Amino acid sequence: MAVVGRRGGSAFSSAVRSFFSYRIFVSAMFTLLFFATASVLFSSNPAHLSDHNNELQTTGRAYVHRTFLALKSDPLKTRLDLIHKQASDHIVLVNAYASYARKLKLEISKQLRTFDDMAQNFSDLGLKPTYRGTLFESDGPVDEEVLKQFEKEVKDKIKVARLLIAENKESYDNQLKIQKLKDTIFAVNELLIKAKKNGAFASLIAAKSTPKSLHCLAMRLMGERIASPEKYRDEKPKPEFEDPSLYHYAIFSDNVIAVSVVVNSAVKNAEEPWKHVFHVVTDKMHLAAMKVWFKMRPVGGGAFVEVKAVEEFTFLNSTYVPVLRQLESAKLQKLYLDNKAENETTDAQNTKSENTKHLSMLNHLKFYLPEMYPKLHKILFLDDDVVVQKDLTALWRVDLDGKVNGAVETCFGSFHRYAQYLNFSHPAIKDKFNPKACAWAFGMNIFDLDAWRHERLTDQYHYWQDLNEDQTLWKVGTLPPGLMTFYSTTKSLDKAWHVLGLGYNPSISMDEINKAAVIHFNGDMKPWLDIAMNQFKNLWTKYVDSEMEFVQMCNFGL
């Protein structure tokens, strides 16, 4: 039994030794295979040392052969490979910092030149004949002295590289952060510009569209006219409508609520309202609504209101009026449609020419005042987006020095000069007008109709309108032809008479507004729109007849 036990124990020990010997052999084989595979991979992608094939020279076959030799017999070969890898890694790092410097536009900086020189020094080191022949192109044993010298030079350069990187790392990190912040700011600014354009376009749509409340009011008034025709029969013209001794106003609009505010504000601030006559002209579609309003809500203080349609002035036909003739022209229609299509692809500021208001005869009626009111000597023209805050009778006593138009000038510095409204590359403009002449505003203008007739300025207006059929003198609007027609015949009024900009400029001081006789909501943000500026809106709404039942029903949001 003892013999059997000893034999069994001996067999067991032999099996264990065989098992561990097999494990060691397999581990050795896998280790050798791993190093061989890694060597092949590294040799197939040798580290580049410069942009001109300057590298620590290796060839794939020699490198693999040297690696096997290192594993088998020469530890210096392994050491050489490690030094080679360290040098390659630091070349990559130095080149990375050099690329950062180029990205940050530091090409002429000392740091960039230092990084480039260091990368080149690493490359040149591997190309030295002593190292190249002894260490990289030889299949024989490595010379330890040469290897030590090579290692010393490599480590010296690595040390310098690390010091340089350490010195500049924070600076480059900060520069990269600054550049990233600049890129972010630029991107946000682009988004802001886009948002502003979209906002401007949305505001333009809101400004040029008819609000539901205005449409509702006109329909309610029309319904009242249809329901009770006997209440709203036309009356005979009153003699006051042609009495030149009274104070006459001209208001041309299709906006019922806006006209009512102009008339109401003027009457409430007039010292003698019974001497004031308001001539309201609208289009045929809004005539009934306008008449019903002033019949239902008579003007207080004994003031007079005449409401007429533009079609009642029969002399305003296409034979006499260039604008009407041009509207019938296929050439102008094509030009207008072409401009509209072009503007649809540009920003919102250019879409002004799409606004058909500029083609409406109501907008051009102010050029025919002497013929519309032949018995009057003077008349005050008011836009429908103004509010009267003081008695205006002193305007009829202003000495115009023989000129036709009394208006407030709008220029300051280089802004609002004739050059901004007219095409001075056109010879007819260049020869006739001064580009630096100061522009003035329509909206509150006192006209001497007798001087107008004497100067034959309506003919002058016709001349310029005919000449601009192809829109080469000016693009759109009535201010450019007004500036031309009343050039040298306009008297500048004190700015307190007429303060403009309440429809686009939020920075107008309340002190300036309170001193003004007339405030003007010119611009897109009209006071009857939701986009109106809140700080100015109450200046308009306080003159709205909010007790009128149709105003309440149509939800003006007052």
Coordinates of C-alpha atoms in Angstrom, one line a residue:
M1 CA 0.0 0.0 0.0
A2 CA 2.9 2.3 0.8
V3 CA 4.4 1.7 -2.6
V4 CA 1.2 2.3 -4.3
G5 CA 0.8 5.6 -2.3
R6 CA 4.3 6.7 -3.3
R7 CA 3.6 5.9 -6.9
G8 CA 0.3 7.7 -6.8
G9 CA 1.9 10.8 -5.3
S10 CA 4.7 10.8 -7.8
A11 CA 2.3 10.6 -10.7
F12 CA 0.3 13.5 -9.3
S13 CA 3.4 15.7 -8.9
S14 CA 4.4 14.9 -12.4
A15 CA 1.0 15.9 -13.8
V16 CA 1.1 19.2 -11.9
R17 CA 4.5 20.0 -13.2
S18 CA 3.4 19.2 -16.7
F19 CA 0.3 21.3 -16.3
F20 CA 2.2 24.4 -15.1
S21 CA 4.9 23.9 -17.8
Y22 CA 2.1 24.0 -20.4
R23 CA 0.6 27.1 -18.9
I24 CA 4.0 28.9 -18.9
F25 CA 4.6 27.9 -22.5
V26 CA 1.2 29.1 -23.7
S27 CA 1.6 32.4 -21.8
A28 CA 5.1 32.9 -23.4
M29 CA 3.7 32.2 -26.8
F30 CA 0.8 34.7 -26.4
T31 CA 3.2 37.3 -25.0
L32 CA 5.5 36.9 -28.0
L33 CA 2.6 37.1 -30.4
F34 CA 1.3 40.3 -28.8
F35 CA 4.7 42.0 -29.1
A36 CA 5.1 40.9 -32.6
T37 CA 1.7 42.2 -33.6
A38 CA 2.2 45.5 -31.8
S39 CA 5.6 45.9 -33.6
V40 CA 4.0 45.4 -37.0
L41 CA 1.2 47.9 -36.2
F42 CA 3.7 50.6 -35.1
S43 CA 6.0 49.9 -38.0
S44 CA 3.1 50.2 -40.5
N45 CA 2.4 53.8 -39.3
P46 CA 5.8 55.3 -38.5
A47 CA 5.7 58.6 -36.6
H48 CA 6.1 61.6 -38.8
L49 CA 8.6 64.1 -37.7
S50 CA 8.0 66.9 -40.2
D51 CA 6.0 67.9 -43.2
H52 CA 8.9 67.0 -45.6
N53 CA 9.5 63.3 -44.9
N54 CA 11.9 64.2 -42.0
E55 CA 11.3 61.3 -39.5
L56 CA 13.2 59.0 -37.2
Q57 CA 14.0 56.6 -39.9
T58 CA 12.5 53.1 -39.7
T59 CA 11.6 50.5 -42.4
G60 CA 8.9 48.0 -41.7
R61 CA 10.9 44.8 -42.2
A62 CA 14.0 46.0 -40.4
Y63 CA 11.9 47.3 -37.5
V64 CA 10.1 44.0 -37.0
H65 CA 13.3 42.1 -37.3
R66 CA 15.0 44.4 -34.8
T67 CA 12.0 43.9 -32.4
F68 CA 12.4 40.1 -32.5
L69 CA 16.1 40.5 -31.9
A70 CA 15.4 42.7 -29.0
L71 CA 13.1 40.2 -27.5
K72 CA 15.6 37.4 -28.0
S73 CA 19.0 38.9 -27.3
D74 CA 19.5 42.7 -27.2
P75 CA 17.7 44.8 -24.5
L76 CA 19.3 47.9 -25.9
K77 CA 17.0 47.5 -29.0
T78 CA 14.0 47.7 -26.7
R79 CA 15.4 50.8 -25.0
L80 CA 15.9 52.4 -28.4
D81 CA 12.3 51.7 -29.4
L82 CA 11.1 53.4 -26.1
I83 CA 13.3 56.4 -26.8
H84 CA 12.0 56.5 -30.4
K85 CA 8.4 56.4 -29.1
Q86 CA 9.0 59.2 -26.6
A87 CA 10.5 61.4 -29.3
S88 CA 7.5 60.7 -31.6
D89 CA 4.9 61.5 -28.9
H90 CA 6.6 64.9 -28.1
I91 CA 6.8 65.8 -31.8
V92 CA 3.0 65.2 -32.0
L93 CA 2.5 67.4 -28.9
V94 CA 4.7 70.2 -30.1
N95 CA 3.0 70.2 -33.5
A96 CA -0.4 70.3 -31.8
Y97 CA 0.6 73.5 -30.0
A98 CA 2.0 75.0 -33.2
S99 CA -1.4 74.3 -34.9
Y100 CA -3.2 76.0 -32.0
A101 CA -0.9 79.0 -32.5
R102 CA -1.8 79.1 -36.2
K103 CA -5.5 78.8 -35.4
L104 CA -5.2 81.7 -33.0
K105 CA -3.5 83.7 -35.8
L106 CA -0.1 83.9 -34.0
E107 CA 2.0 83.0 -37.0
I108 CA 4.5 85.8 -36.4
S109 CA 4.8 85.1 -32.6
K110 CA 7.9 83.9 -30.9
Q111 CA 6.1 80.9 -29.5
L112 CA 5.0 79.6 -32.9
R113 CA 8.6 79.9 -34.3
T114 CA 9.9 78.1 -31.2
F115 CA 7.4 75.2 -31.6
D116 CA 8.2 74.9 -35.3
D117 CA 12.0 74.9 -34.5
M118 CA 11.6 72.3 -31.8
A119 CA 9.7 70.0 -34.1
Q120 CA 12.4 70.4 -36.7
N121 CA 15.1 69.7 -34.1
F122 CA 13.5 66.4 -33.2
S123 CA 13.3 65.5 -36.9
D124 CA 16.9 66.4 -37.5
L125 CA 18.1 64.4 -34.5
G126 CA 17.0 61.2 -36.1
L127 CA 18.7 62.1 -39.4
K128 CA 22.1 62.6 -38.0
P129 CA 24.5 60.1 -39.8
T130 CA 25.8 58.7 -36.5
Y131 CA 22.4 57.8 -35.2
R132 CA 20.8 56.9 -38.4
G133 CA 23.5 54.4 -39.5
T134 CA 24.2 52.9 -36.0
L135 CA 20.7 52.8 -34.5
F136 CA 18.1 52.7 -37.2
E137 CA 19.5 51.2 -40.3
S138 CA 21.8 48.5 -38.8
D139 CA 20.7 45.0 -38.1
G140 CA 23.7 44.4 -35.8
P141 CA 23.8 45.0 -32.0
V142 CA 23.2 48.5 -30.8
D143 CA 26.3 50.5 -29.7
E144 CA 25.4 51.4 -26.1
E145 CA 27.6 54.6 -26.0
V146 CA 25.8 55.9 -29.2
L147 CA 22.5 55.0 -27.7
K148 CA 23.3 56.8 -24.4
Q149 CA 24.3 59.9 -26.4
F150 CA 21.1 59.7 -28.5
E151 CA 19.0 59.2 -25.3
K152 CA 20.6 62.2 -23.6
E153 CA 19.9 64.5 -26.6
V154 CA 16.3 63.2 -26.9
K155 CA 15.7 63.7 -23.2
D156 CA 17.2 67.2 -23.2
K157 CA 14.9 68.2 -26.1
I158 CA 11.9 66.5 -24.3
K159 CA 12.7 68.5 -21.2
V160 CA 12.9 71.8 -23.1
A161 CA 9.6 70.9 -24.9
R162 CA 7.8 70.2 -21.6
L163 CA 9.1 73.4 -20.1
L164 CA 7.9 75.4 -23.1
I165 CA 4.5 73.7 -23.1
A166 CA 4.1 74.3 -19.4
E167 CA 4.9 78.0 -19.8
N168 CA 2.5 78.5 -22.7
K169 CA -0.3 76.0 -21.8
E170 CA -2.3 78.4 -19.7
S171 CA -1.9 81.2 -22.3
Y172 CA -3.0 79.0 -25.1
D173 CA -5.9 77.6 -23.1
N174 CA -7.0 81.1 -22.4
Q175 CA -6.6 82.1 -26.0
L176 CA -8.7 79.1 -27.1
K177 CA -11.4 80.0 -24.6
I178 CA -11.4 83.6 -25.8
Q179 CA -11.7 82.4 -29.4
K180 CA -14.5 80.0 -28.5
L181 CA -16.3 82.8 -26.7
K182 CA -15.9 85.0 -29.8
D183 CA -17.3 82.3 -32.0
T184 CA -20.2 81.9 -29.6
I185 CA -20.8 85.6 -29.6
F186 CA -20.7 85.7 -33.4
A187 CA -23.2 82.8 -33.6
V188 CA -25.6 84.5 -31.1
N189 CA -25.3 87.8 -33.0
E190 CA -26.2 86.0 -36.2
L191 CA -29.3 84.6 -34.4
L192 CA -30.1 88.0 -33.1
I193 CA -29.9 89.6 -36.5
K194 CA -32.2 86.9 -37.9
A195 CA -34.6 87.4 -35.0
K196 CA -34.7 91.2 -35.6
K197 CA -35.4 90.7 -39.3
N198 CA -38.2 88.2 -38.5
G199 CA -39.5 90.7 -35.9
A200 CA -39.4 93.6 -38.4
F201 CA -41.1 91.6 -41.0
A202 CA -43.8 90.5 -38.5
S203 CA -44.3 94.1 -37.4
L204 CA -44.5 95.2 -41.1
I205 CA -47.3 92.7 -41.7
A206 CA -49.1 93.9 -38.5
A207 CA -48.7 97.5 -39.6
K208 CA -49.9 97.1 -43.2
S209 CA -52.8 94.8 -42.5
T210 CA -56.2 96.0 -41.5
P211 CA -56.8 95.1 -37.8
K212 CA -60.0 93.2 -37.0
S213 CA -61.2 96.0 -34.8
L214 CA -61.1 98.6 -37.6
H215 CA -62.8 96.2 -40.0
C216 CA -65.4 95.5 -37.3
L217 CA -66.1 99.2 -36.7
A218 CA -66.5 100.0 -40.4
M219 CA -68.9 97.0 -40.9
R220 CA -71.0 98.0 -37.8
L221 CA -71.3 101.6 -39.1
M222 CA -72.3 100.3 -42.6
G223 CA -74.9 98.0 -41.0
E224 CA -76.3 101.0 -39.1
R225 CA -76.6 102.9 -42.4
I226 CA -78.4 100.0 -44.1
A227 CA -80.7 99.4 -41.1
S228 CA -81.8 103.1 -40.8
P229 CA -81.3 104.9 -44.1
E230 CA -83.7 107.7 -43.2
K231 CA -81.4 108.8 -40.4
Y232 CA -78.4 109.3 -42.6
R233 CA -79.7 111.1 -45.7
D234 CA -77.2 113.5 -47.2
E235 CA -77.6 117.1 -46.2
K236 CA -77.0 120.1 -48.3
P237 CA -73.5 121.6 -48.1
K238 CA -73.2 124.2 -45.4
P239 CA -71.9 127.7 -46.4
E240 CA -69.2 127.4 -43.7
F241 CA -67.5 124.7 -45.8
E242 CA -66.4 127.5 -48.3
D243 CA -66.0 130.4 -45.9
P244 CA -62.4 131.6 -46.1
S245 CA -62.6 133.5 -42.8
L246 CA -62.8 130.2 -40.9
Y247 CA -60.0 127.8 -40.0
H248 CA -60.0 124.9 -42.5
Y249 CA -58.4 121.5 -42.2
A250 CA -57.9 118.7 -44.7
I251 CA -57.8 115.1 -43.6
F252 CA -57.6 112.3 -46.2
S253 CA -58.1 108.7 -44.8
D254 CA -60.1 105.5 -44.9
N255 CA -59.6 105.0 -41.1
V256 CA -62.7 106.0 -39.3
I257 CA -61.4 105.8 -35.7
A258 CA -58.1 107.7 -36.6
V259 CA -60.0 110.5 -38.3
S260 CA -62.3 110.9 -35.3
V261 CA -59.3 111.2 -33.0
V262 CA -57.7 114.0 -35.2
V263 CA -61.0 115.9 -35.3
N264 CA -61.8 115.3 -31.6
S265 CA -58.3 116.4 -30.4
A266 CA -58.3 119.5 -32.5
V267 CA -61.7 120.6 -31.3
K268 CA -61.1 119.9 -27.7
N269 CA -57.9 122.0 -27.7
A270 CA -59.4 124.9 -29.9
E271 CA -60.2 128.1 -28.1
E272 CA -63.0 128.9 -30.6
P273 CA -64.1 125.5 -32.0
W274 CA -67.1 126.9 -33.8
K275 CA -64.7 128.6 -36.2
H276 CA -63.0 125.3 -37.3
V277 CA -64.0 123.3 -40.4
F278 CA -62.8 119.8 -41.1
H279 CA -62.8 118.5 -44.7
V280 CA -62.6 114.7 -44.6
V281 CA -62.1 112.8 -47.8
T282 CA -62.2 109.0 -48.0
D283 CA -62.7 106.4 -50.6
K284 CA -66.1 105.2 -51.8
M285 CA -66.0 102.0 -49.8
H286 CA -65.7 103.9 -46.4
L287 CA -67.8 106.9 -47.3
A288 CA -71.0 105.6 -45.6
A289 CA -69.2 104.5 -42.5
M290 CA -67.4 107.8 -42.1
K291 CA -70.7 109.8 -42.5
V292 CA -72.5 107.5 -40.0
W293 CA -69.8 108.1 -37.4
F294 CA -70.0 111.9 -37.5
K295 CA -73.8 111.7 -37.6
M296 CA -74.0 109.4 -34.6
R297 CA -71.2 111.3 -32.7
P298 CA -71.5 115.0 -33.7
V299 CA -68.4 117.1 -33.1
G300 CA -68.7 119.3 -30.1
G301 CA -68.2 123.0 -29.7
G302 CA -70.0 123.9 -32.9
A303 CA -67.2 122.7 -35.3
F304 CA -68.1 121.7 -38.8
V305 CA -67.3 118.4 -40.6
E306 CA -67.6 117.8 -44.3
V307 CA -67.3 114.2 -45.5
K308 CA -66.8 113.4 -49.2
A309 CA -65.5 110.6 -51.4
V310 CA -62.5 111.1 -53.6
E311 CA -64.7 110.1 -56.5
E312 CA -66.8 113.2 -56.0
F313 CA -63.9 115.3 -57.3
T314 CA -64.5 114.5 -60.9
F315 CA -61.5 116.4 -62.3
L316 CA -59.3 113.8 -60.6
N317 CA -59.2 111.3 -63.5
S318 CA -56.5 109.5 -65.5
T319 CA -56.5 112.2 -68.2
Y320 CA -55.4 114.8 -65.7
V321 CA -53.7 112.9 -62.9
P322 CA -50.4 111.2 -63.8
V323 CA -50.6 108.7 -60.9
L324 CA -54.0 107.4 -62.1
R325 CA -52.7 107.2 -65.6
Q326 CA -49.7 105.3 -64.5
L327 CA -51.8 102.9 -62.5
E328 CA -53.6 102.0 -65.8
S329 CA -50.2 101.5 -67.5
A330 CA -49.2 97.9 -68.1
K331 CA -45.6 99.0 -67.8
L332 CA -46.0 100.4 -64.3
Q333 CA -48.0 97.4 -63.2
K334 CA -45.2 95.1 -64.4
L335 CA -42.6 97.3 -62.7
Y336 CA -44.6 97.2 -59.4
L337 CA -45.0 93.4 -59.6
D338 CA -41.3 92.9 -60.4
N339 CA -40.4 95.1 -57.4
K340 CA -42.8 93.1 -55.2
A341 CA -41.3 89.8 -56.3
E342 CA -37.8 91.1 -55.7
N343 CA -38.6 92.5 -52.3
E344 CA -40.1 89.1 -51.2
T345 CA -36.5 87.7 -51.3
T346 CA -34.9 90.6 -49.4
D347 CA -35.3 91.9 -45.9
A348 CA -38.4 93.5 -44.4
Q349 CA -37.2 97.1 -44.7
N350 CA -37.4 96.9 -48.5
T351 CA -41.0 95.7 -48.6
K352 CA -42.2 99.3 -48.2
S353 CA -42.8 99.4 -52.0
E354 CA -45.3 96.5 -51.5
N355 CA -47.6 98.8 -49.5
T356 CA -50.4 99.7 -51.9
K357 CA -51.1 102.9 -49.8
H358 CA -48.4 104.6 -51.9
L359 CA -50.5 103.9 -55.0
S360 CA -53.8 105.1 -53.4
M361 CA -55.2 108.3 -54.7
L362 CA -56.0 109.3 -51.1
N363 CA -52.2 109.6 -50.5
H364 CA -51.8 112.0 -53.5
L365 CA -54.8 114.2 -52.8
K366 CA -52.6 116.8 -50.9
F367 CA -51.1 117.9 -54.3
Y368 CA -54.6 119.0 -55.5
L369 CA -55.7 121.1 -52.5
P370 CA -56.1 124.4 -54.5
E371 CA -58.4 122.8 -57.0
M372 CA -60.4 120.8 -54.4
Y373 CA -61.1 123.9 -52.4
P374 CA -61.0 126.8 -54.9
K375 CA -62.6 129.4 -52.6
L376 CA -60.1 129.0 -49.7
H377 CA -56.9 131.0 -49.2
K378 CA -55.2 128.8 -46.6
I379 CA -55.7 125.2 -45.4
L380 CA -54.0 123.1 -42.7
F381 CA -53.2 119.5 -43.9
L382 CA -53.2 116.9 -41.1
D383 CA -52.3 113.2 -41.5
D384 CA -54.7 110.7 -39.9
D385 CA -52.0 109.5 -37.4
V386 CA -51.6 112.8 -35.6
V387 CA -53.0 114.1 -32.3
V388 CA -53.6 117.8 -31.8
Q389 CA -52.6 119.0 -28.3
K390 CA -52.9 122.8 -28.5
D391 CA -54.9 125.5 -30.3
L392 CA -53.6 125.7 -33.9
T393 CA -55.2 129.0 -35.0
A394 CA -51.8 130.8 -34.8
L395 CA -50.7 128.8 -37.8
W396 CA -53.0 130.7 -40.1
R397 CA -51.3 133.9 -38.9
V398 CA -47.7 132.7 -39.6
D399 CA -46.0 134.9 -42.2
L400 CA -44.9 132.4 -44.9
D401 CA -42.8 135.1 -46.7
G402 CA -44.6 134.5 -49.9
K403 CA -43.9 130.7 -49.8
V404 CA -46.4 128.0 -50.3
N405 CA -45.7 125.4 -47.6
G406 CA -45.1 125.9 -43.9
A407 CA -43.5 122.7 -42.4
V408 CA -41.2 121.5 -39.7
E409 CA -37.8 120.4 -41.0
T410 CA -36.6 117.0 -40.0
C411 CA -32.8 117.0 -40.8
F412 CA -30.1 116.8 -38.3
G413 CA -26.4 116.2 -39.1
S414 CA -26.3 114.3 -42.4
F415 CA -29.7 112.7 -41.8
H416 CA -32.9 113.4 -43.7
R417 CA -31.3 115.4 -46.5
Y418 CA -32.5 115.5 -50.0
A419 CA -29.8 112.9 -51.0
Q420 CA -31.6 110.3 -48.9
Y421 CA -34.9 110.6 -50.9
L422 CA -33.9 111.3 -54.5
N423 CA -31.6 109.6 -57.0
F424 CA -28.9 112.2 -57.6
S425 CA -27.3 110.0 -60.2
H426 CA -30.1 111.1 -62.5
P427 CA -29.2 114.3 -64.4
A428 CA -32.6 115.9 -63.9
I429 CA -32.2 115.6 -60.1
K430 CA -28.5 116.5 -60.0
D431 CA -29.0 119.7 -62.0
K432 CA -32.0 120.9 -60.1
F433 CA -31.6 120.1 -56.4
N434 CA -29.0 120.4 -53.6
P435 CA -28.4 117.0 -52.1
K436 CA -27.6 118.6 -48.7
A437 CA -30.9 120.5 -48.6
C438 CA -32.9 119.9 -45.5
A439 CA -36.0 117.7 -45.8
W440 CA -39.2 118.5 -44.0
A441 CA -42.3 116.4 -43.1
F442 CA -45.8 115.9 -44.4
G443 CA -48.3 115.4 -41.6
M444 CA -48.9 119.0 -40.4
N445 CA -48.5 121.5 -43.2
I446 CA -50.1 125.0 -43.5
F447 CA -50.5 125.7 -47.2
D448 CA -51.0 129.2 -48.8
L449 CA -53.4 128.1 -51.6
D450 CA -53.2 131.5 -53.3
A451 CA -49.4 131.4 -53.6
W452 CA -49.7 127.7 -54.7
R453 CA -52.0 128.7 -57.6
H454 CA -49.7 131.6 -58.5
E455 CA -46.6 129.3 -58.6
R456 CA -48.6 126.6 -60.6
L457 CA -47.1 124.0 -58.3
T458 CA -49.6 121.3 -59.2
D459 CA -48.2 121.5 -62.8
Q460 CA -44.7 121.1 -61.3
Y461 CA -45.8 118.0 -59.4
H462 CA -47.3 116.6 -62.6
Y463 CA -44.0 117.2 -64.4
W464 CA -42.0 115.2 -61.9
Q465 CA -44.5 112.5 -61.6
D466 CA -44.5 112.0 -65.4
L467 CA -40.7 111.9 -65.5
N468 CA -40.7 109.2 -62.8
E469 CA -42.9 106.7 -64.5
D470 CA -40.0 104.3 -64.6
Q471 CA -39.2 105.1 -60.9
T472 CA -35.7 106.2 -61.7
L473 CA -36.0 109.6 -59.8
W474 CA -37.4 108.0 -56.6
K475 CA -38.9 104.7 -55.7
V476 CA -42.1 105.0 -53.6
G477 CA -44.0 107.5 -51.5
T478 CA -45.3 111.0 -51.8
L479 CA -42.6 112.8 -49.7
P480 CA -39.9 112.7 -52.5
P481 CA -42.2 114.4 -55.1
G482 CA -43.3 116.8 -52.3
L483 CA -39.7 117.7 -51.6
M484 CA -39.3 118.4 -55.3
T485 CA -42.6 120.3 -55.8
F486 CA -42.1 122.6 -52.9
Y487 CA -38.3 123.0 -53.2
S488 CA -37.4 126.6 -52.4
T489 CA -41.1 127.4 -51.6
T490 CA -41.2 125.9 -48.1
K491 CA -41.0 128.0 -44.9
S492 CA -39.5 126.3 -41.9
L493 CA -41.7 126.3 -38.8
D494 CA -40.7 126.0 -35.2
K495 CA -40.2 122.4 -34.2
A496 CA -42.6 122.7 -31.3
W497 CA -45.5 122.8 -33.8
H498 CA -44.9 119.3 -35.0
V499 CA -43.0 116.5 -33.2
L500 CA -42.6 113.3 -35.2
G501 CA -41.5 109.7 -34.5
L502 CA -44.0 108.4 -32.0
G503 CA -44.6 105.4 -34.2
Y504 CA -40.9 104.2 -34.3
N505 CA -38.7 106.1 -31.9
P506 CA -39.1 105.2 -28.2
S507 CA -36.5 107.7 -27.0
I508 CA -38.5 110.9 -27.6
S509 CA -38.6 112.8 -24.3
M510 CA -42.0 113.5 -22.7
D511 CA -41.0 117.1 -22.2
E512 CA -40.6 117.5 -25.9
I513 CA -44.0 115.8 -26.5
N514 CA -45.8 117.9 -23.9
K515 CA -44.6 121.1 -25.5
A516 CA -45.7 120.0 -29.0
A517 CA -48.8 121.4 -30.6
V518 CA -49.1 118.3 -32.8
I519 CA -47.6 114.9 -32.2
H520 CA -47.3 112.5 -35.1
F521 CA -47.3 108.7 -34.9
N522 CA -45.5 108.2 -38.1
G523 CA -43.9 104.8 -38.5
D524 CA -45.2 101.3 -38.3
M525 CA -46.3 101.2 -34.7
K526 CA -49.6 103.1 -35.0
P527 CA -51.5 103.8 -31.8
W528 CA -54.5 101.8 -32.9
L529 CA -52.4 98.6 -33.4
D530 CA -51.3 96.1 -30.8
I531 CA -47.7 96.8 -31.7
A532 CA -48.0 100.5 -30.6
M533 CA -45.5 101.7 -28.0
N534 CA -47.2 101.7 -24.6
Q535 CA -45.5 104.8 -23.3
F536 CA -47.1 106.9 -26.1
K537 CA -50.4 105.1 -26.7
N538 CA -52.4 106.9 -24.0
L539 CA -51.7 110.2 -25.8
W540 CA -53.9 108.9 -28.6
T541 CA -56.4 106.8 -26.7
K542 CA -57.6 109.6 -24.5
Y543 CA -59.2 111.2 -27.5
V544 CA -61.0 108.1 -28.6
D545 CA -64.7 108.2 -28.1
S546 CA -64.7 105.1 -25.9
E547 CA -68.4 105.6 -25.0
M548 CA -69.4 104.9 -28.6
E549 CA -71.2 101.6 -28.6
F550 CA -69.5 100.2 -31.8
V551 CA -66.1 101.0 -30.4
Q552 CA -66.9 99.0 -27.3
M553 CA -68.4 96.1 -29.4
C554 CA -65.3 96.0 -31.7
N555 CA -62.8 95.5 -28.8
F556 CA -60.2 98.2 -29.5
G557 CA -58.4 97.1 -26.4
L558 CA -58.5 100.7 -24.9

